[in-house]
PDB file of C-alpha atoms in Angstrom:
ATOM      1  CA  MET A   3     157.922-106.125 -43.998  1.00 49.00           C
ATOM      2  CA  GLY A   4     161.661-105.486 -43.899  1.00 54.00           C
ATOM      3  CA  SER A   5     163.892-104.330 -46.710  1.00 64.00           C
ATOM      4  CA  LYS A   6     164.758-107.915 -47.650  1.00 80.00           C
ATOM      5  CA  LEU A   7     162.640-109.917 -50.028  1.00 81.00           C
ATOM      6  CA  GLU A   8     160.347-112.014 -47.867  1.00 84.00           C
ATOM      7  CA  ARG A   9     158.565-115.109 -49.026  1.00 88.00           C
ATOM      8  CA  ARG A  10     155.607-116.803 -47.449  1.00 89.00           C
ATOM      9  CA  MET A  11     155.197-120.505 -46.951  1.00 89.00           C
ATOM     10  CA  GLN A  12     152.813-122.776 -45.165  1.00 92.00           C
ATOM     11  CA  VAL A  13     154.058-125.641 -43.053  1.00 92.00           C
ATOM     12  CA  LEU A  14     151.737-128.255 -41.637  1.00 95.00           C
ATOM     13  CA  VAL A  15     152.721-129.855 -38.336  1.00 95.00           C
ATOM     14  CA  ASP A  16     150.960-132.327 -36.102  1.00 96.00           C
ATOM     15  CA  ASP A  17     149.274-131.211 -32.880  1.00 97.00           C
ATOM     16  CA  GLU A  18     152.143-132.269 -30.621  1.00 96.00           C
ATOM     17  CA  ARG A  19     154.720-130.286 -32.579  1.00 96.00           C
ATOM     18  CA  PHE A  20     152.454-127.263 -32.656  1.00 97.00           C
ATOM     19  CA  ARG A  21     151.930-127.462 -28.878  1.00 97.00           C
ATOM     20  CA  ARG A  22     155.714-127.533 -28.426  1.00 96.00           C
ATOM     21  CA  LEU A  23     156.104-124.525 -30.746  1.00 96.00           C
ATOM     22  CA  GLU A  24     153.414-122.619 -28.859  1.00 96.00           C
ATOM     23  CA  ALA A  25     154.999-123.440 -25.500  1.00 97.00           C
ATOM     24  CA  GLU A  26     158.422-122.298 -26.699  1.00 95.00           C
ATOM     25  CA  ALA A  27     156.961-119.106 -28.153  1.00 96.00           C
ATOM     26  CA  ALA A  28     155.117-118.341 -24.907  1.00 97.00           C
ATOM     27  CA  ALA A  29     158.256-118.995 -22.837  1.00 96.00           C
ATOM     28  CA  ALA A  30     160.312-116.719 -25.110  1.00 94.00           C
ATOM     29  CA  GLY A  31     157.608-114.059 -25.338  1.00 96.00           C
ATOM     30  CA  SER A  32     157.554-114.347 -29.105  1.00 95.00           C
ATOM     31  CA  SER A  33     155.419-115.741 -31.896  1.00 96.00           C
ATOM     32  CA  VAL A  34     155.327-119.292 -33.220  1.00 96.00           C
ATOM     33  CA  ALA A  35     156.603-117.954 -36.558  1.00 94.00           C
ATOM     34  CA  SER A  36     159.591-116.390 -34.805  1.00 95.00           C
ATOM     35  CA  VAL A  37     160.400-119.687 -33.075  1.00 95.00           C
ATOM     36  CA  VAL A  38     160.259-121.500 -36.425  1.00 95.00           C
ATOM     37  CA  ARG A  39     162.570-118.926 -38.060  1.00 93.00           C
ATOM     38  CA  MET A  40     165.051-119.208 -35.171  1.00 92.00           C
ATOM     39  CA  ALA A  41     164.983-123.019 -35.391  1.00 92.00           C
ATOM     40  CA  ILE A  42     165.720-122.861 -39.122  1.00 90.00           C
ATOM     41  CA  ASP A  43     168.611-120.444 -38.560  1.00 88.00           C
ATOM     42  CA  GLU A  44     170.075-122.543 -35.730  1.00 84.00           C
ATOM     43  CA  HIS A  45     169.750-125.770 -37.724  1.00 82.00           C
ATOM     44  CA  PHE A  46     171.605-124.481 -40.758  1.00 80.00           C
ATOM     45  CA  LEU A  47     174.233-122.640 -38.710  1.00 79.00           C
ATOM     46  CA  ALA A  48     174.905-125.776 -36.635  1.00 70.00           C
ATOM     47  CA  ASN A  49     175.175-127.937 -39.754  1.00 70.00           C
ATOM     48  CA  ARG A  50     177.541-125.493 -41.438  1.00 73.00           C
ATOM     49  CA  ASP A  51     179.771-125.333 -38.372  1.00 71.00           C
ATOM     50  CA  SER A  52     179.824-129.093 -37.885  1.00 75.00           C
ATOM     51  CA  ARG A  53     180.668-129.685 -41.560  1.00 75.00           C
ATOM     52  CA  ALA A  54     183.515-127.181 -41.321  1.00 77.00           C
ATOM     53  CA  ASP A  55     184.755-128.821 -38.114  1.00 79.00           C
ATOM     54  CA  ALA A  56     184.639-132.243 -39.783  1.00 77.00           C
ATOM     55  CA  GLY A  57     186.641-130.914 -42.728  1.00 78.00           C
ATOM     56  CA  ARG A  58     189.262-129.367 -40.443  1.00 80.00           C
ATOM     57  CA  GLN A  59     189.500-132.596 -38.440  1.00 80.00           C
ATOM     58  CA  LEU A  60     189.959-134.651 -41.592  1.00 76.00           C
ATOM     59  CA  MET A  61     192.637-132.307 -42.929  1.00 77.00           C
ATOM     60  CA  ALA A  62     194.445-132.364 -39.572  1.00 76.00           C
ATOM     61  CA  GLU A  63     194.910-136.125 -39.976  1.00 72.00           C
ATOM     62  CA  PHE A  64     197.220-135.487 -42.929  1.00 69.00           C
ATOM     63  CA  GLY A  65     200.747-134.336 -42.236  1.00 62.00           C
ATOM     64  CA  ASP A  66     202.592-131.595 -44.057  1.00 65.00           C
ATOM     65  CA  GLY A  67     205.700-131.971 -46.158  1.00 60.00           C
ATOM     66  CA  ASP A  68     207.872-135.042 -46.734  1.00 59.00           C
ATOM     67  CA  GLU A  69     206.979-136.730 -43.450  1.00 61.00           C
ATOM     68  CA  ALA A  70     203.314-136.844 -44.426  1.00 61.00           C
ATOM     69  CA  THR A  71     201.775-140.279 -44.373  1.00 68.00           C
ATOM     70  CA  GLU A  72     198.332-141.274 -45.443  1.00 70.00           C
ATOM     71  CA  PRO A  73     196.175-142.300 -42.467  1.00 70.00           C
ATOM     72  CA  ASP A  74     194.857-145.834 -42.292  1.00 80.00           C
ATOM     73  CA  TRP A  75     191.416-145.757 -43.936  1.00 83.00           C
ATOM     74  CA  VAL A  76     189.856-148.378 -41.642  1.00 88.00           C
ATOM     75  CA  GLU A  77     190.955-146.456 -38.541  1.00 86.00           C
ATOM     76  CA  SER A  78     189.833-143.132 -40.008  1.00 82.00           C
ATOM     77  CA  LYS A  79     186.460-144.517 -41.047  1.00 86.00           C
ATOM     78  CA  THR A  80     185.912-146.092 -37.631  1.00 89.00           C
ATOM     79  CA  ALA A  81     186.766-142.812 -35.888  1.00 86.00           C
ATOM     80  CA  LEU A  82     184.472-140.820 -38.193  1.00 84.00           C
ATOM     81  CA  MET A  83     181.589-143.256 -37.688  1.00 87.00           C
ATOM     82  CA  HIS A  84     182.111-143.073 -33.911  1.00 87.00           C
ATOM     83  CA  ASP A  85     181.984-139.265 -34.056  1.00 84.00           C
ATOM     84  CA  LEU A  86     178.822-139.361 -36.173  1.00 84.00           C
ATOM     85  CA  ASP A  87     177.114-141.812 -33.834  1.00 82.00           C
ATOM     86  CA  ALA A  88     178.005-139.658 -30.836  1.00 81.00           C
ATOM     87  CA  LYS A  89     176.532-136.503 -32.392  1.00 74.00           C
ATOM     88  CA  LEU A  90     173.349-137.881 -33.961  1.00 68.00           C
ATOM     89  CA  PRO A  91     170.160-137.987 -31.895  1.00 62.00           C
TER      90      PRO A  91
END
């Protein structure tokens, strides 16, 4: 074990998911556990980045200074929903 505190957990998956994990592990020359850890890391990193991007995009809609106007909520909501629909599987 490494110098970090490591915890153990058991995850039950159906046969199809396990076959996909095994195939990915074999293709990568690694273990199923390693594939699961990488998937967890990628999932949370992607979510963090997309949340930050969404926050920056929302803030960019607001102007700075006296010329700032509040964006139209209906238009903003429609644009946000469109972006969500485009990114969700």
